Amino acid sequence: MKVVSVLCRFIQFVMGFLALLSPVLERLWRIAGIIWRFTVKRVCLIARAVSRAIGWPKETETRGPFEPGPVEISDDEDELPAKCSPKSWIEGSDFEGQREAAVGERAAASNRELPVSGECEDEEEFDNEQYRVNNTDELYCDYDSTWETEETEEVRQRTRSRRSARSRYYKFSKFETAAIDMQNYRHDYPSQNMQYGWKMQRSDDKPNLNFYLGEKPSEPDGIYIDAFHNEWSKDYASLEYVHTYIQWLFPLQEPGVNYEATPLTKEEIKGFLQSPTAQENLLKSYKLMLGFYGIELCNEVTGEVRRAPNWKERYNNLNNHTHNSLRITRILKCHGNLGFPHYQAPLVRFFLEETLVHGLLPNIKDSVLNYFLFAVLDKKQRRHLIKFAYLNYDRKDEFVWCPRKIQTIWSRLSQESRF
């Protein structure tokens, strides 16, 4: 009996020790997962950059289950039928140039063109031959297809010979680094054949969609979508300092820092686009985060936004906690994936006005130009936004977000308009 008693005490001791050690091991496992994803992602980006530098053929990858055929990163992103449904948009071709497709019935209800720049600009302005950019331009970015034209091997060779000249532009190097991520997003992740070492999908194979349908809580917080909308709308402290909810409210096809959230799948995207409940809840999540940033949605059809009454207080928080720029980039990407791409340009235009015209939010200005602007899927809208940014940028000699040739055209037209 004495031996049995000692054995029982030993077992209890071991179980208690394991119980104490379990949270530590779980945290170490999460940290290891984050480090692994970060390392693999950076290795992929470096390998891609090296392949371009040594002149390998342009990247072609096999697409996902809803994307038959190869993908080549080219300038034909806008070549889609003008009237295709959200379903065909996700099952068909590249994401760029798909505004009419993704807007669907929402945009049709407005019975007018969605406003972008607030100006009556010629629809064909950027189709003019003068806007064709050779990639030997001093500020041509290999990872930005906004101004891309047909590229030849001869031109690529000349481009590589000019690399050293670009290195003197610090802002350009930062833009080029950001452009790699944004190009991968705009082309629907053509190179993402592995999930960055992400954990295996569980038996619940649609966690993001089920969360938005109210059928499962977020992890690890255990909060349902209705609770977020009803209880967190004014809980600015939680919205600021909790970092595990944003991946659930705005899921993407790429991992985030919450190891308990899984990347969005093509099947989930299809389900989102076909579910009025999921779409309505996503709109509520957008309003929730806009309120946190001191902004309000004033037109649910066009996506037009404006300052909220408490904007000064919330702007101060946004300007002092710049990790929110990552969250806004995620929101913009999510809009493009889940049926609200027409909300992208109005929000980006708003931030361009606040930072460049009104001189507010100076600490996020670079994020607006490097990331927000290039999350806009529609190429024509993106071009108009870049033009607006250039015309309102105070030091035009430091503007690196479009080729020098186009800046020269806009500068000349601006001078001519004064006379």
PDB file of C-alpha atoms in Angstrom, residues 156-359:
ATOM      1  CA  ARG A 156      15.135  43.459 -69.013  1.00  0.00           C
ATOM      2  CA  GLN A 157      18.891  43.345 -69.703  1.00  0.00           C
ATOM      3  CA  ARG A 158      19.035  47.138 -69.941  1.00  0.00           C
ATOM      4  CA  THR A 159      16.998  47.447 -66.741  1.00  0.00           C
ATOM      5  CA  ARG A 160      19.459  45.363 -64.753  1.00  0.00           C
ATOM      6  CA  SER A 161      22.294  47.584 -65.921  1.00  0.00           C
ATOM      7  CA  ARG A 162      20.520  50.596 -64.358  1.00  0.00           C
ATOM      8  CA  ARG A 163      19.940  49.080 -60.930  1.00  0.00           C
ATOM      9  CA  SER A 164      22.799  50.969 -59.298  1.00  0.00           C
ATOM     10  CA  ALA A 165      21.305  54.306 -60.332  1.00  0.00           C
ATOM     11  CA  ARG A 166      18.115  53.547 -58.421  1.00  0.00           C
ATOM     12  CA  SER A 167      19.843  52.729 -55.173  1.00  0.00           C
ATOM     13  CA  ARG A 168      20.261  56.396 -54.336  1.00  0.00           C
ATOM     14  CA  TYR A 169      16.487  56.701 -53.817  1.00  0.00           C
ATOM     15  CA  TYR A 170      15.838  55.486 -50.290  1.00  0.00           C
ATOM     16  CA  LYS A 171      12.088  55.932 -50.663  1.00  0.00           C
ATOM     17  CA  PHE A 172      12.128  53.926 -53.881  1.00  0.00           C
ATOM     18  CA  SER A 173      13.811  50.953 -52.233  1.00  0.00           C
ATOM     19  CA  LYS A 174      11.130  50.949 -49.526  1.00  0.00           C
ATOM     20  CA  PHE A 175       8.417  51.169 -52.179  1.00  0.00           C
ATOM     21  CA  GLU A 176       9.958  48.310 -54.158  1.00  0.00           C
ATOM     22  CA  THR A 177      10.026  46.107 -51.056  1.00  0.00           C
ATOM     23  CA  ALA A 178       6.351  46.844 -50.380  1.00  0.00           C
ATOM     24  CA  ALA A 179       5.490  46.344 -54.053  1.00  0.00           C
ATOM     25  CA  ILE A 180       6.544  42.689 -53.897  1.00  0.00           C
ATOM     26  CA  ASP A 181       3.853  41.990 -51.312  1.00  0.00           C
ATOM     27  CA  MET A 182       1.191  44.079 -53.037  1.00  0.00           C
ATOM     28  CA  GLN A 183       1.849  42.554 -56.462  1.00  0.00           C
ATOM     29  CA  ASN A 184       1.510  39.064 -55.000  1.00  0.00           C
ATOM     30  CA  TYR A 185      -1.841  40.096 -53.512  1.00  0.00           C
ATOM     31  CA  ARG A 186      -3.169  41.828 -56.635  1.00  0.00           C
ATOM     32  CA  HIS A 187      -2.382  38.767 -58.768  1.00  0.00           C
ATOM     33  CA  ASP A 188      -4.185  36.463 -56.318  1.00  0.00           C
ATOM     34  CA  TYR A 189      -1.050  34.906 -54.819  1.00  0.00           C
ATOM     35  CA  PRO A 190       0.248  33.078 -57.914  1.00  0.00           C
ATOM     36  CA  SER A 191       3.348  31.815 -56.087  1.00  0.00           C
ATOM     37  CA  GLN A 192       1.637  30.674 -52.927  1.00  0.00           C
ATOM     38  CA  ASN A 193       1.863  26.905 -53.361  1.00  0.00           C
ATOM     39  CA  MET A 194       2.626  26.354 -49.678  1.00  0.00           C
ATOM     40  CA  GLN A 195       1.113  27.869 -46.575  1.00  0.00           C
ATOM     41  CA  TYR A 196       4.345  29.277 -45.081  1.00  0.00           C
ATOM     42  CA  GLY A 197       4.622  26.345 -42.671  1.00  0.00           C
ATOM     43  CA  TRP A 198       1.141  27.113 -41.334  1.00  0.00           C
ATOM     44  CA  LYS A 199      -0.584  24.552 -39.174  1.00  0.00           C
ATOM     45  CA  MET A 200      -2.702  21.917 -40.887  1.00  0.00           C
ATOM     46  CA  GLN A 201      -6.355  22.751 -41.549  1.00  0.00           C
ATOM     47  CA  ARG A 202      -8.574  21.108 -38.987  1.00  0.00           C
ATOM     48  CA  SER A 203     -11.717  19.093 -39.593  1.00  0.00           C
ATOM     49  CA  ASP A 204     -13.559  22.413 -39.633  1.00  0.00           C
ATOM     50  CA  ASP A 205     -12.314  23.245 -43.110  1.00  0.00           C
ATOM     51  CA  LYS A 206     -14.048  26.630 -43.386  1.00  0.00           C
ATOM     52  CA  PRO A 207     -13.223  28.351 -40.078  1.00  0.00           C
ATOM     53  CA  ASN A 208     -13.259  31.908 -41.476  1.00  0.00           C
ATOM     54  CA  LEU A 209     -16.609  31.480 -43.206  1.00  0.00           C
ATOM     55  CA  ASN A 210     -18.150  29.686 -40.227  1.00  0.00           C
ATOM     56  CA  PHE A 211     -16.961  32.470 -37.948  1.00  0.00           C
ATOM     57  CA  TYR A 212     -18.693  35.023 -40.168  1.00  0.00           C
ATOM     58  CA  LEU A 213     -21.858  32.935 -40.231  1.00  0.00           C
ATOM     59  CA  GLY A 214     -21.867  32.990 -36.414  1.00  0.00           C
ATOM     60  CA  GLU A 215     -21.278  29.249 -36.142  1.00  0.00           C
ATOM     61  CA  LYS A 216     -17.900  29.342 -34.386  1.00  0.00           C
ATOM     62  CA  PRO A 217     -15.955  31.792 -32.208  1.00  0.00           C
ATOM     63  CA  SER A 218     -12.595  33.347 -32.946  1.00  0.00           C
ATOM     64  CA  GLU A 219      -9.500  31.710 -31.524  1.00  0.00           C
ATOM     65  CA  PRO A 220      -7.886  31.981 -29.058  1.00  0.00           C
ATOM     66  CA  ASP A 221     -10.267  34.671 -27.712  1.00  0.00           C
ATOM     67  CA  GLY A 222     -13.469  32.628 -28.069  1.00  0.00           C
ATOM     68  CA  ILE A 223     -15.607  35.560 -29.267  1.00  0.00           C
ATOM     69  CA  TYR A 224     -18.460  35.231 -31.768  1.00  0.00           C
ATOM     70  CA  ILE A 225     -18.963  37.701 -34.606  1.00  0.00           C
ATOM     71  CA  ASP A 226     -22.100  39.260 -33.038  1.00  0.00           C
ATOM     72  CA  ALA A 227     -20.210  39.898 -29.798  1.00  0.00           C
ATOM     73  CA  PHE A 228     -17.515  41.769 -31.696  1.00  0.00           C
ATOM     74  CA  HIS A 229     -20.114  43.982 -33.371  1.00  0.00           C
ATOM     75  CA  ASN A 230     -22.244  44.569 -30.263  1.00  0.00           C
ATOM     76  CA  GLU A 231     -19.643  44.772 -27.491  1.00  0.00           C
ATOM     77  CA  TRP A 232     -16.455  46.036 -29.134  1.00  0.00           C
ATOM     78  CA  SER A 233     -17.753  49.000 -31.152  1.00  0.00           C
ATOM     79  CA  LYS A 234     -16.678  51.508 -28.475  1.00  0.00           C
ATOM     80  CA  ASP A 235     -14.141  49.340 -26.692  1.00  0.00           C
ATOM     81  CA  TYR A 236     -11.190  51.200 -28.170  1.00  0.00           C
ATOM     82  CA  ALA A 237      -8.719  49.786 -25.634  1.00  0.00           C
ATOM     83  CA  SER A 238      -9.428  46.208 -26.716  1.00  0.00           C
ATOM     84  CA  LEU A 239      -9.365  47.150 -30.394  1.00  0.00           C
ATOM     85  CA  GLU A 240      -5.962  48.755 -29.889  1.00  0.00           C
ATOM     86  CA  TYR A 241      -4.176  46.324 -27.602  1.00  0.00           C
ATOM     87  CA  VAL A 242      -5.656  42.940 -28.538  1.00  0.00           C
ATOM     88  CA  HIS A 243      -3.836  41.632 -31.604  1.00  0.00           C
ATOM     89  CA  THR A 244      -5.580  38.315 -32.256  1.00  0.00           C
ATOM     90  CA  TYR A 245      -8.945  39.503 -33.584  1.00  0.00           C
ATOM     91  CA  ILE A 246      -7.999  41.301 -36.802  1.00  0.00           C
ATOM     92  CA  GLN A 247      -7.163  38.064 -38.663  1.00  0.00           C
ATOM     93  CA  TRP A 248     -10.687  36.834 -37.944  1.00  0.00           C
ATOM     94  CA  LEU A 249     -12.512  40.048 -38.796  1.00  0.00           C
ATOM     95  CA  PHE A 250     -10.561  40.487 -42.054  1.00  0.00           C
ATOM     96  CA  PRO A 251      -9.211  37.118 -43.223  1.00  0.00           C
ATOM     97  CA  LEU A 252      -6.723  36.908 -46.097  1.00  0.00           C
ATOM     98  CA  GLN A 253      -5.130  34.215 -48.220  1.00  0.00           C
ATOM     99  CA  GLU A 254      -1.919  34.841 -46.317  1.00  0.00           C
ATOM    100  CA  PRO A 255      -1.085  34.195 -42.650  1.00  0.00           C
ATOM    101  CA  GLY A 256      -0.944  36.788 -39.904  1.00  0.00           C
ATOM    102  CA  VAL A 257       0.521  36.854 -36.413  1.00  0.00           C
ATOM    103  CA  ASN A 258      -2.362  34.886 -34.856  1.00  0.00           C
ATOM    104  CA  TYR A 259      -1.332  31.257 -35.073  1.00  0.00           C
ATOM    105  CA  GLU A 260      -4.892  30.179 -34.179  1.00  0.00           C
ATOM    106  CA  ALA A 261      -6.302  31.802 -37.332  1.00  0.00           C
ATOM    107  CA  THR A 262      -6.001  30.059 -40.689  1.00  0.00           C
ATOM    108  CA  PRO A 263      -5.542  31.689 -44.100  1.00  0.00           C
ATOM    109  CA  LEU A 264      -8.604  32.224 -46.246  1.00  0.00           C
ATOM    110  CA  THR A 265      -9.239  29.497 -48.836  1.00  0.00           C
ATOM    111  CA  LYS A 266     -10.742  29.705 -52.327  1.00  0.00           C
ATOM    112  CA  GLU A 267     -13.753  27.703 -51.126  1.00  0.00           C
ATOM    113  CA  GLU A 268     -14.305  30.185 -48.313  1.00  0.00           C
ATOM    114  CA  ILE A 269     -14.090  33.126 -50.711  1.00  0.00           C
ATOM    115  CA  LYS A 270     -16.733  31.503 -52.891  1.00  0.00           C
ATOM    116  CA  GLY A 271     -18.908  30.945 -49.817  1.00  0.00           C
ATOM    117  CA  PHE A 272     -18.495  34.576 -48.696  1.00  0.00           C
ATOM    118  CA  LEU A 273     -19.575  35.901 -52.072  1.00  0.00           C
ATOM    119  CA  GLN A 274     -22.670  33.701 -52.048  1.00  0.00           C
ATOM    120  CA  SER A 275     -23.715  34.453 -48.449  1.00  0.00           C
ATOM    121  CA  PRO A 276     -25.733  37.613 -47.671  1.00  0.00           C
ATOM    122  CA  THR A 277     -25.140  36.966 -43.945  1.00  0.00           C
ATOM    123  CA  ALA A 278     -21.373  36.881 -44.330  1.00  0.00           C
ATOM    124  CA  GLN A 279     -21.428  39.999 -46.534  1.00  0.00           C
ATOM    125  CA  GLU A 280     -23.606  41.890 -44.044  1.00  0.00           C
ATOM    126  CA  ASN A 281     -21.356  40.910 -41.151  1.00  0.00           C
ATOM    127  CA  LEU A 282     -18.239  41.934 -43.072  1.00  0.00           C
ATOM    128  CA  LEU A 283     -19.807  45.360 -43.639  1.00  0.00           C
ATOM    129  CA  LYS A 284     -20.454  45.639 -39.881  1.00  0.00           C
ATOM    130  CA  SER A 285     -16.824  44.726 -39.180  1.00  0.00           C
ATOM    131  CA  TYR A 286     -15.686  47.454 -41.586  1.00  0.00           C
ATOM    132  CA  LYS A 287     -17.847  50.051 -39.828  1.00  0.00           C
ATOM    133  CA  LEU A 288     -16.476  48.844 -36.484  1.00  0.00           C
ATOM    134  CA  MET A 289     -12.874  49.453 -37.525  1.00  0.00           C
ATOM    135  CA  LEU A 290     -13.647  52.728 -39.296  1.00  0.00           C
ATOM    136  CA  GLY A 291     -15.132  54.016 -36.039  1.00  0.00           C
ATOM    137  CA  PHE A 292     -11.974  52.974 -34.211  1.00  0.00           C
ATOM    138  CA  TYR A 293      -9.960  55.104 -36.665  1.00  0.00           C
ATOM    139  CA  GLY A 294     -12.267  58.138 -36.418  1.00  0.00           C
ATOM    140  CA  ILE A 295     -13.935  57.559 -39.794  1.00  0.00           C
ATOM    141  CA  GLU A 296     -17.497  56.746 -40.782  1.00  0.00           C
ATOM    142  CA  LEU A 297     -19.028  55.148 -43.871  1.00  0.00           C
ATOM    143  CA  CYS A 298     -21.491  57.637 -45.330  1.00  0.00           C
ATOM    144  CA  ASN A 299     -22.509  55.702 -48.463  1.00  0.00           C
ATOM    145  CA  GLU A 300     -22.785  51.907 -48.347  1.00  0.00           C
ATOM    146  CA  VAL A 301     -23.165  51.689 -52.132  1.00  0.00           C
ATOM    147  CA  THR A 302     -20.128  53.679 -53.246  1.00  0.00           C
ATOM    148  CA  GLY A 303     -17.974  53.244 -50.141  1.00  0.00           C
ATOM    149  CA  GLU A 304     -17.565  56.995 -49.578  1.00  0.00           C
ATOM    150  CA  VAL A 305     -16.157  57.815 -46.133  1.00  0.00           C
ATOM    151  CA  ARG A 306     -15.679  60.946 -44.030  1.00  0.00           C
ATOM    152  CA  ARG A 307     -14.373  62.028 -40.644  1.00  0.00           C
ATOM    153  CA  ALA A 308     -16.368  60.926 -37.615  1.00  0.00           C
ATOM    154  CA  PRO A 309     -17.279  63.465 -34.896  1.00  0.00           C
ATOM    155  CA  ASN A 310     -14.521  62.096 -32.626  1.00  0.00           C
ATOM    156  CA  TRP A 311     -11.879  62.114 -35.364  1.00  0.00           C
ATOM    157  CA  LYS A 312      -9.303  64.219 -33.483  1.00  0.00           C
ATOM    158  CA  GLU A 313      -9.043  61.767 -30.599  1.00  0.00           C
ATOM    159  CA  ARG A 314      -8.975  58.729 -32.862  1.00  0.00           C
ATOM    160  CA  TYR A 315      -6.502  60.281 -35.318  1.00  0.00           C
ATOM    161  CA  ASN A 316      -4.138  60.854 -32.415  1.00  0.00           C
ATOM    162  CA  ASN A 317      -4.276  57.154 -31.589  1.00  0.00           C
ATOM    163  CA  LEU A 318      -3.808  56.145 -35.228  1.00  0.00           C
ATOM    164  CA  ASN A 319      -0.851  58.473 -35.675  1.00  0.00           C
ATOM    165  CA  ASN A 320       0.846  57.226 -32.491  1.00  0.00           C
ATOM    166  CA  HIS A 321       0.167  53.495 -32.982  1.00  0.00           C
ATOM    167  CA  THR A 322       1.332  52.922 -36.526  1.00  0.00           C
ATOM    168  CA  HIS A 323       0.842  49.142 -36.402  1.00  0.00           C
ATOM    169  CA  ASN A 324      -2.715  50.090 -37.359  1.00  0.00           C
ATOM    170  CA  SER A 325      -1.355  50.754 -40.846  1.00  0.00           C
ATOM    171  CA  LEU A 326      -0.854  46.991 -41.162  1.00  0.00           C
ATOM    172  CA  ARG A 327      -4.459  46.484 -40.092  1.00  0.00           C
ATOM    173  CA  ILE A 328      -5.753  48.979 -42.671  1.00  0.00           C
ATOM    174  CA  THR A 329      -3.715  47.277 -45.398  1.00  0.00           C
ATOM    175  CA  ARG A 330      -5.316  43.992 -44.327  1.00  0.00           C
ATOM    176  CA  ILE A 331      -8.781  45.574 -44.476  1.00  0.00           C
ATOM    177  CA  LEU A 332      -8.151  46.860 -48.005  1.00  0.00           C
ATOM    178  CA  LYS A 333      -6.899  43.462 -49.153  1.00  0.00           C
ATOM    179  CA  CYS A 334      -9.883  41.745 -47.560  1.00  0.00           C
ATOM    180  CA  HIS A 335     -12.268  44.076 -49.395  1.00  0.00           C
ATOM    181  CA  GLY A 336     -10.682  42.970 -52.666  1.00  0.00           C
ATOM    182  CA  ASN A 337     -11.047  39.285 -51.824  1.00  0.00           C
ATOM    183  CA  LEU A 338     -14.522  39.220 -50.316  1.00  0.00           C
ATOM    184  CA  GLY A 339     -16.746  41.300 -52.571  1.00  0.00           C
ATOM    185  CA  PHE A 340     -16.084  44.937 -51.623  1.00  0.00           C
ATOM    186  CA  PRO A 341     -13.297  46.076 -54.002  1.00  0.00           C
ATOM    187  CA  HIS A 342     -15.314  49.221 -54.751  1.00  0.00           C
ATOM    188  CA  TYR A 343     -14.658  50.270 -51.132  1.00  0.00           C
ATOM    189  CA  GLN A 344     -10.897  50.341 -51.704  1.00  0.00           C
ATOM    190  CA  ALA A 345     -10.441  53.505 -53.777  1.00  0.00           C
ATOM    191  CA  PRO A 346     -12.715  55.781 -51.655  1.00  0.00           C
ATOM    192  CA  LEU A 347     -10.840  54.829 -48.472  1.00  0.00           C
ATOM    193  CA  VAL A 348      -7.426  55.303 -50.088  1.00  0.00           C
ATOM    194  CA  ARG A 349      -8.508  58.638 -51.566  1.00  0.00           C
ATOM    195  CA  PHE A 350      -9.650  59.714 -48.108  1.00  0.00           C
ATOM    196  CA  PHE A 351      -6.263  58.886 -46.567  1.00  0.00           C
ATOM    197  CA  LEU A 352      -4.418  60.634 -49.413  1.00  0.00           C
ATOM    198  CA  GLU A 353      -6.423  63.794 -48.750  1.00  0.00           C
ATOM    199  CA  GLU A 354      -5.885  63.620 -45.001  1.00  0.00           C
ATOM    200  CA  THR A 355      -2.124  63.076 -45.281  1.00  0.00           C
ATOM    201  CA  LEU A 356      -1.126  65.039 -48.400  1.00  0.00           C
ATOM    202  CA  VAL A 357      -3.718  67.805 -48.576  1.00  0.00           C
ATOM    203  CA  HIS A 358      -4.562  68.454 -44.911  1.00  0.00           C
ATOM    204  CA  GLY A 359      -1.206  67.441 -43.444  1.00  0.00           C
TER     205      GLY A 359
END
